[in-house]
Coordinates of C-alpha atoms and ligand atoms in Angstrom, one line a residue:
Chain A
X760 CA -0.1 0.2 0.0
X761 CA 0.9 3.8 -0.8
X762 CA 1.3 6.0 1.8
X763 CA -1.1 8.2 0.7
X764 CA -4.0 4.6 0.3
X765 CA -3.0 3.7 3.7
X766 CA -4.0 7.5 5.1
X767 CA -7.0 7.3 3.2
X768 CA -8.1 4.2 4.7
X769 CA -6.8 4.8 8.1
X770 CA -9.4 8.4 8.0
X771 CA -12.5 5.9 6.7
X772 CA -11.6 3.6 9.1
X773 CA -12.1 6.4 11.8
X774 CA -15.3 7.9 10.8
X775 CA -16.6 4.3 10.9
X776 CA -19.6 4.0 13.5
X777 CA -19.6 1.8 16.7
X778 CA -23.0 2.1 17.2
X779 CA -25.2 2.0 14.0
X780 CA -26.0 -0.9 11.6
X781 CA -28.8 -1.7 9.6
X782 CA -30.3 -5.0 9.5
X783 CA -31.3 -6.6 5.9
X784 CA -34.2 -9.1 6.6
X785 CA -35.1 -12.0 4.1
X786 CA -33.3 -9.5 1.4
X787 CA -33.3 -12.1 -1.6
X788 CA -31.5 -10.5 -4.8
X789 CA -27.8 -10.3 -4.1
X790 CA -27.8 -7.9 -5.9
X791 CA -30.3 -5.6 -4.0
X792 CA -27.8 -7.0 -0.5
X793 CA -24.5 -5.7 -2.9
X794 CA -26.4 -2.2 -2.7
X795 CA -27.4 -2.1 0.8
X796 CA -23.5 -2.9 1.4
X797 CA -22.6 0.0 -0.4
X798 CA -25.1 2.5 1.3
X799 CA -23.6 0.8 4.7
X800 CA -20.4 2.4 3.5
X801 CA -21.3 5.5 2.8
X802 CA -22.9 6.0 6.2
X803 CA -19.8 4.7 8.0
X804 CA -21.2 1.8 9.1
X805 CA -19.1 -1.0 9.8
X806 CA -20.7 -4.3 10.1
X807 CA -24.1 -5.3 8.6
X808 CA -26.7 -7.9 10.1
X809 CA -27.8 -9.9 7.3
X810 CA -30.9 -12.4 8.4
X811 CA -31.0 -15.4 6.1
X812 CA -33.5 -15.8 3.1
X813 CA -35.3 -18.8 4.0
X814 CA -34.2 -20.4 0.5
X815 CA -30.4 -19.7 1.7
X816 CA -28.5 -17.3 1.0
X817 CA -26.1 -16.9 -1.8
X818 CA -22.7 -14.5 -1.5
X819 CA -23.9 -11.2 -3.0
X820 CA -22.5 -9.8 -6.1
X821 CA -22.9 -6.9 -8.2
X822 CA -22.4 -3.4 -7.3
X823 CA -20.6 -3.4 -4.2
X824 CA -17.9 -2.3 -6.1
X825 CA -14.9 -3.0 -3.4
X826 CA -17.4 -2.0 -0.6
X827 CA -17.7 -5.3 1.0
X828 CA -14.5 -5.5 1.7
X829 CA -14.5 -2.9 4.2
X830 CA -17.7 -3.7 5.9
X831 CA -18.0 -6.8 7.6
X832 CA -21.5 -9.4 6.8
X833 CA -23.2 -10.9 9.8
X834 CA -24.6 -13.5 9.0
X835 CA -28.2 -14.2 10.7
X836 CA -30.2 -17.4 11.2
X837 CA -33.3 -15.6 12.4
X838 CA -34.1 -12.2 12.9
X839 CA -34.6 -12.5 16.4
X840 CA -30.9 -13.6 16.9
X841 CA -30.2 -10.4 14.9
X842 CA -32.2 -8.1 16.8
X843 CA -30.6 -9.7 19.6
X844 CA -27.2 -9.1 19.1
X845 CA -27.7 -4.6 18.6
X846 CA -30.0 -5.1 21.7
X847 CA -26.7 -6.5 23.1
X848 CA -24.8 -3.7 22.3
X849 CA -27.3 -1.2 23.1
X850 CA -28.8 -0.1 20.3
X851 CA -32.6 1.3 19.7
X852 CA -34.5 -0.8 16.3
X853 CA -36.4 1.4 13.9
X854 CA -37.5 -0.6 10.9
X855 CA -38.6 1.1 7.7
X856 CA -42.0 -0.1 7.6
X857 CA -45.5 1.4 6.5
X858 CA -47.5 0.9 9.4
X859 CA -50.0 3.2 11.4
X860 CA -47.4 3.8 14.2
X861 CA -45.1 5.1 11.0
X862 CA -43.2 8.4 11.5
X863 CA -41.9 10.2 9.0
X864 CA -38.0 8.9 8.9
X865 CA -36.6 12.7 9.3
X866 CA -38.1 13.0 13.0
X867 CA -35.9 9.7 14.0
X868 CA -32.8 10.6 16.2
X869 CA -30.3 8.5 14.6
X870 CA -27.6 9.8 16.7
X871 CA -28.7 7.5 19.0
X872 CA -27.4 4.1 19.4
X873 CA -29.5 2.7 16.3
X874 CA -29.9 -0.5 14.1
X875 CA -32.5 0.4 10.6
X876 CA -33.9 -2.8 9.9
X877 CA -35.1 -3.1 5.6
X878 CA -37.6 -5.6 4.1
X879 CA -38.2 -8.0 1.6
X880 CA -38.6 -6.9 -1.8
X881 CA -41.9 -8.4 -1.7
X882 CA -43.1 -9.3 1.4
X883 CA -41.4 -6.4 3.1
X884 CA -40.9 -6.4 6.8
X885 CA -42.3 -9.6 8.8
X886 CA -44.5 -9.5 11.7
X887 CA -42.4 -10.6 13.8
X888 CA -39.7 -7.9 13.1
X889 CA -42.5 -5.2 13.3
X890 CA -43.4 -6.0 16.6
X891 CA -39.7 -6.1 17.7
X892 CA -39.3 -2.4 16.6
X893 CA -39.2 0.7 18.8
X894 CA -40.5 2.5 16.0
X895 CA -41.9 2.4 12.3
X896 CA -40.4 4.9 9.7
X897 CA -41.5 5.8 6.4
X898 CA -40.5 8.1 3.6
X899 CA -42.9 10.1 2.5
X900 CA -44.1 9.1 -1.6
X901 CA -46.2 11.4 -3.4
X902 CA -46.9 9.0 -6.9
X903 CA -48.5 5.9 -7.8
X904 CA -46.2 3.2 -6.6
X905 CA -46.3 2.3 -3.2
X906 CA -42.8 1.2 -2.4
X907 CA -38.9 2.4 -3.1
X908 CA -36.7 -0.4 -4.0
X909 CA -34.6 -1.3 -0.3
X910 CA -31.5 0.1 -1.3
X911 CA -32.5 3.1 -2.4
X912 CA -35.1 3.6 0.7
X913 CA -31.8 2.5 2.4
X914 CA -30.4 5.2 1.0
X915 CA -32.3 8.1 1.9
X916 CA -32.6 7.4 5.7
X917 CA -28.5 6.3 5.6
X918 CA -28.3 9.9 4.2
X919 CA -30.6 11.2 7.0
X920 CA -28.4 9.7 9.6
X921 CA -25.2 11.1 7.6
X922 CA -26.9 14.6 8.2
X923 CA -27.6 14.1 11.3
X924 CA -24.0 12.5 12.8
X925 CA -22.0 15.1 10.6
X926 CA -24.1 17.6 12.2
X927 CA -22.9 15.9 15.9
X928 CA -19.5 15.6 15.0
X929 CA -19.6 11.8 15.1
X930 CA -17.3 11.7 11.7
X931 CA -14.9 14.4 12.7
X932 CA -13.3 11.7 15.6
X933 CA -12.4 7.8 15.9
X934 CA -14.9 6.6 17.8
X935 CA -14.1 2.8 17.0
X936 CA -11.5 0.9 19.1
X937 CA -7.7 1.3 18.3
X938 CA -7.4 -2.2 18.2
X939 CA -10.4 -2.8 16.0
X940 CA -8.8 0.3 13.7
X941 CA -5.3 -1.3 14.0
X942 CA -6.4 -4.8 13.2
X943 CA -8.6 -3.6 9.9
X944 CA -5.1 -1.7 8.9
X945 CA -3.2 -4.9 9.4
X946 CA -5.2 -7.0 6.9
X947 CA -5.1 -4.4 4.6
X948 CA -1.4 -4.4 4.5
X949 CA -1.6 -8.2 4.0
X950 CA -4.7 -9.1 2.5
Chain B
X420 CA -61.2 1.2 -13.1
X421 CA -63.4 1.9 -10.0
X422 CA -64.2 4.9 -8.3
X423 CA -61.2 4.1 -5.4
X424 CA -58.5 3.4 -7.8
X425 CA -59.8 6.7 -10.1
X426 CA -59.8 8.6 -6.7
X427 CA -56.1 7.0 -6.1
X428 CA -55.1 8.5 -9.7
X429 CA -56.8 11.8 -9.9
X430 CA -55.0 12.5 -6.4
X431 CA -51.5 11.2 -7.8
X432 CA -52.0 13.2 -11.0
X433 CA -52.9 16.3 -8.8
X434 CA -49.8 15.9 -6.9
X435 CA -47.5 16.1 -10.1
X436 CA -45.1 18.9 -10.4
X437 CA -44.9 20.9 -13.6
X438 CA -41.3 22.4 -12.9
X439 CA -39.7 19.5 -11.2
X440 CA -38.0 16.9 -13.6
X441 CA -34.7 14.8 -14.2
X442 CA -31.9 13.9 -16.6
X443 CA -30.1 10.8 -17.1
X444 CA -27.1 11.6 -19.2
X445 CA -26.0 8.2 -20.4
X446 CA -27.1 5.9 -18.0
X447 CA -26.2 2.7 -20.0
X448 CA -28.0 -0.2 -17.6
X449 CA -32.4 -0.7 -18.4
X450 CA -32.5 -1.5 -14.7
X451 CA -30.3 1.7 -13.9
X452 CA -33.6 3.7 -16.1
X453 CA -36.1 1.6 -14.3
X454 CA -34.9 2.3 -10.5
X455 CA -35.0 6.3 -11.0
X456 CA -38.4 6.2 -13.3
X457 CA -39.7 4.8 -10.0
X458 CA -37.8 7.6 -8.1
X459 CA -39.4 10.4 -10.5
X460 CA -42.8 8.7 -9.6
X461 CA -41.9 8.7 -5.9
X462 CA -41.3 12.4 -6.1
X463 CA -44.8 13.6 -8.1
X464 CA -42.0 14.0 -11.5
X465 CA -44.2 13.6 -14.7
X466 CA -41.9 13.4 -17.4
X467 CA -38.3 12.7 -17.2
X468 CA -35.6 13.3 -19.6
X469 CA -33.3 10.7 -21.0
X470 CA -30.5 11.5 -23.4
X471 CA -30.0 8.2 -25.5
X472 CA -26.6 6.6 -24.8
X473 CA -24.2 6.6 -27.7
X474 CA -25.0 2.4 -28.4
X475 CA -28.5 3.2 -28.0
X476 CA -31.4 3.5 -26.0
X477 CA -33.1 -0.3 -24.6
X478 CA -36.3 0.4 -23.4
X479 CA -35.8 -0.3 -19.8
X480 CA -36.6 -3.5 -17.8
X481 CA -36.6 -4.2 -14.1
X482 CA -37.8 -2.8 -11.5
X483 CA -40.0 0.3 -12.3
X484 CA -43.0 -1.7 -10.8
X485 CA -46.0 0.4 -13.6
X486 CA -44.1 3.6 -12.6
X487 CA -43.5 4.3 -16.2
X488 CA -46.9 4.0 -16.8
X489 CA -47.4 7.5 -14.9
X490 CA -43.9 8.8 -15.7
X491 CA -43.8 9.8 -19.3
X492 CA -40.2 9.5 -20.9
X493 CA -38.6 12.2 -23.3
X494 CA -36.1 10.9 -25.4
X495 CA -33.4 13.1 -26.0
X496 CA -30.7 12.9 -28.9
X497 CA -28.4 14.9 -27.2
X498 CA -27.5 16.4 -23.5
X499 CA -27.7 20.1 -25.5
X500 CA -31.9 19.0 -26.6
X501 CA -32.8 17.9 -23.1
X502 CA -31.0 21.0 -21.3
X503 CA -32.9 23.2 -24.2
X504 CA -35.8 21.7 -23.2
X505 CA -35.9 22.3 -19.4
X506 CA -34.4 26.1 -19.9
X507 CA -37.4 27.1 -22.2
X508 CA -39.8 25.7 -19.1
X509 CA -37.8 28.2 -17.7
X510 CA -36.1 25.5 -15.4
X511 CA -32.9 25.6 -13.4
X512 CA -30.0 22.4 -14.2
X513 CA -28.7 21.1 -10.9
X514 CA -26.0 18.4 -11.8
X515 CA -25.0 15.5 -9.5
X516 CA -21.5 15.7 -9.8
X517 CA -18.2 15.8 -8.1
X518 CA -16.5 18.8 -8.8
X519 CA -14.4 21.8 -6.7
X520 CA -17.5 24.2 -7.1
X521 CA -20.0 21.4 -6.0
X522 CA -22.2 22.4 -2.8
X523 CA -23.8 19.6 -0.3
X524 CA -27.0 18.4 -2.3
X525 CA -29.3 19.9 1.2
X526 CA -28.0 23.8 0.3
X527 CA -29.8 24.3 -2.5
X528 CA -33.3 25.6 -3.1
X529 CA -35.2 22.9 -4.9
X530 CA -39.0 24.8 -4.9
X531 CA -37.6 26.7 -7.6
X532 CA -38.3 25.1 -11.0
X533 CA -35.3 22.6 -11.6
X534 CA -34.1 19.7 -13.5
X535 CA -31.7 17.4 -11.6
X536 CA -28.6 15.4 -14.3
X537 CA -27.7 12.3 -13.4
X538 CA -24.6 10.9 -14.8
X539 CA -23.5 8.2 -16.5
X540 CA -22.3 4.4 -14.2
X541 CA -18.7 4.6 -15.3
X542 CA -17.9 8.0 -16.7
X543 CA -20.5 10.2 -14.4
X544 CA -21.9 13.8 -15.7
X545 CA -20.0 14.6 -19.1
X546 CA -17.2 18.0 -19.1
X547 CA -20.1 19.8 -21.5
X548 CA -23.2 19.0 -18.6
X549 CA -21.3 20.0 -15.5
X550 CA -20.5 23.3 -17.7
X551 CA -23.9 24.0 -18.6
X552 CA -25.4 23.2 -15.1
X553 CA -26.4 26.2 -12.5
X554 CA -25.0 24.2 -9.5
X555 CA -23.0 21.0 -9.0
X556 CA -24.0 19.5 -5.9
X557 CA -23.3 16.2 -3.7
X558 CA -24.2 14.3 -1.1
X559 CA -21.4 13.5 1.3
X560 CA -20.0 10.1 1.9
X561 CA -18.3 8.7 4.5
X562 CA -16.8 5.3 3.6
X563 CA -14.3 3.9 0.9
X564 CA -16.2 4.0 -2.3
X565 CA -16.5 6.9 -4.1
X566 CA -19.7 7.2 -5.2
X567 CA -23.4 5.8 -5.1
X568 CA -24.8 3.6 -7.3
X569 CA -27.0 6.3 -9.7
X570 CA -30.1 5.8 -8.2
X571 CA -29.9 5.2 -5.1
X572 CA -28.0 9.1 -5.5
X573 CA -31.3 9.9 -6.8
X574 CA -33.7 8.7 -4.6
X575 CA -31.5 10.8 -2.0
X576 CA -31.4 14.1 -3.5
X577 CA -35.1 13.5 -4.9
X578 CA -36.0 12.7 -0.9
X579 CA -35.1 16.6 0.1
X580 CA -36.8 17.9 -3.2
X581 CA -39.8 16.2 -1.2
X582 CA -38.8 17.2 1.6
X583 CA -39.1 20.9 0.7
X584 CA -42.2 20.9 -1.3
X585 CA -44.4 19.2 1.3
X586 CA -43.0 22.2 3.2
X587 CA -44.0 24.5 0.9
X588 CA -47.2 22.6 0.2
X589 CA -46.8 22.1 -3.3
X590 CA -47.9 18.7 -3.2
X591 CA -51.3 20.4 -1.5
X592 CA -52.9 21.3 -4.8
X593 CA -53.0 20.8 -8.2
X594 CA -50.2 22.2 -10.1
X595 CA -50.1 20.6 -13.4
X596 CA -52.6 22.5 -16.2
X597 CA -56.4 20.6 -15.6
X598 CA -56.3 19.4 -19.7
X599 CA -53.5 17.3 -18.7
X600 CA -54.9 15.8 -15.5
X601 CA -58.2 15.0 -17.8
X602 CA -56.0 13.5 -20.6
X603 CA -54.0 11.6 -17.8
X604 CA -57.5 10.5 -16.3
X605 CA -58.7 9.4 -19.8
X606 CA -55.7 7.8 -21.0
X607 CA -56.3 5.2 -17.5
X608 CA -60.1 4.6 -18.3
X609 CA -59.3 3.7 -22.5
X610 CA -55.5 2.4 -21.9
Ligands
LIG1172 C1 -40.1 -2.7 -1.9 S1 -40.4 -2.5 -0.2 C2 -41.3 -3.8 0.4 C3 -42.6 -3.6 -0.1 C4 -43.9 -4.0 0.3 N1 -44.7 -4.6 -0.5 C5 -44.3 -3.9 1.6 O1 -45.7 -3.5 1.4 O2 -43.8 -3.6 2.7 C6 -38.7 -3.2 0.3 C7 -38.4 -2.5 2.1 O3 -38.1 -1.3 1.4 C8 -38.7 -0.2 2.3 N2 -39.2 0.5 1.7 C9 -39.3 0.9 0.7 N3 -40.2 1.9 0.2 C10 -40.3 2.8 1.5 C11 -40.9 3.5 2.3 N4 -41.1 4.8 1.5 N5 -40.6 3.8 3.5 C12 -39.8 3.5 3.9 N6 -39.3 2.1 4.1 C13 -39.8 2.0 2.9 C14 -38.7 -1.2 3.3 O4 -38.1 -1.3 4.5 C15 -39.6 -2.1 2.9 O5 -39.7 -3.6 3.9
LIG1173 C1 -22.0 5.9 -9.6 S1 -21.7 7.8 -10.3 C2 -20.5 7.8 -11.5 C3 -19.5 7.7 -10.8 C4 -18.1 8.4 -11.6 N1 -17.3 7.5 -11.6 C5 -17.9 9.6 -11.2 O1 -16.8 9.8 -11.0 O2 -18.7 10.7 -11.5 C6 -23.7 7.7 -11.0 C7 -24.0 8.8 -10.4 O3 -24.6 8.9 -9.9 C8 -24.8 10.2 -9.2 N2 -23.7 10.3 -8.1 C9 -23.7 8.9 -7.4 N3 -23.4 9.2 -6.2 C10 -23.3 10.6 -5.8 C11 -23.2 11.4 -4.6 N4 -22.7 11.1 -3.5 N5 -22.8 13.0 -4.8 C12 -23.4 13.2 -6.1 N6 -24.1 12.7 -6.6 C13 -23.8 11.5 -7.1 C14 -23.8 11.3 -10.4 O4 -24.7 12.1 -11.0 C15 -22.9 10.3 -10.8 O5 -22.6 10.9 -12.4

């Protein structure tokens, strides 16, 4: 690695957010998973939670553009295990879900530790995930079609997360443990 | 059409925005065009401008989910023709483009009549489009990968447009000419 590349990587790793993640619930298309990971990278998510689709998990391919090297994927057999994991790390759970209780996504405070649950392409968020979530959030839409593509929806919510966390200075100081940053730098040097 | 469906459609058509559009510059993948159109529908765009990619335009397929029935596509042979068209309708031109002059996308006033130019998957915005644009806008990113997928980027910018236009009451009253709304209702009844 060149010193410039090393410096760029360190800067990125220092912007990673220990208290932010995304849970992909039964997202089937590997292309959508790849796009979700690319969006997670942009928001500084260090690890994305993937709940294995019932018919099995295919390794994603497509347009992650290498972001998957820098965003770890934690695979979970069930949604409950994914939620348990993020709760153990003190995170709130926000489900991107059309429901009576849903609030517009910009009304939520994303500087709190949080995990955002995104639903499957056809079925959306499961009843179980809807029940477990602390809040339901929606992106207001003005057209005929009733939902956005899952990765676009995630991108929009994460853009709001970035905005709030930029304002709060969360990307200005290293927030990950130094041991984690050092390990990642080491792995980058000796892949 | 059932009366409920007719009512729903009328409500959507009344939310269409005469002074808002998107220009897709040389976006090659039909899947990305379909996703852009779905995002345009969500923001109330009545007509999207597509600049034909050099190697020819394939009709999009994929995940427009029928939004393409409700968002018209204007095909242009060149970018200049697309820009001339929107300027003739009094629109400002904002290019989603990484450049020195670019401003964060939330700093722009999208209640002004405007067209948002999105660049090609690989090449991005052309030098010509960059030069013609009134402003360059960027979405701040915190990760390793240097760009978002074009339809995700469009979705994020359009979510800000929706937010500003919702606050300005632009979706609360019919803004399209009554003749246009009537024609669309007619076409829906007799497809
Ligand atoms: C294609 S949508 C699923 C649509 C499904 N038919 C439903 O009714 O939930 C896939 C996922 O994207 C997210 N999503 C899409 N549009 C959204 C919106 N406007 N607000 C919040 N989340 C959205 C949700 O997590 C949803 O489960
Ligand atoms: C995949 S990107 C093109 C990347 C290209 N290599 C470049 O440097 O412009 C496709 C298009 O999406 C839009 N885009 C992607 N990420 C963006 C961001 N963070 N801010 C603004 N526009 C973005 C731009 O219109 C861009 O031309």
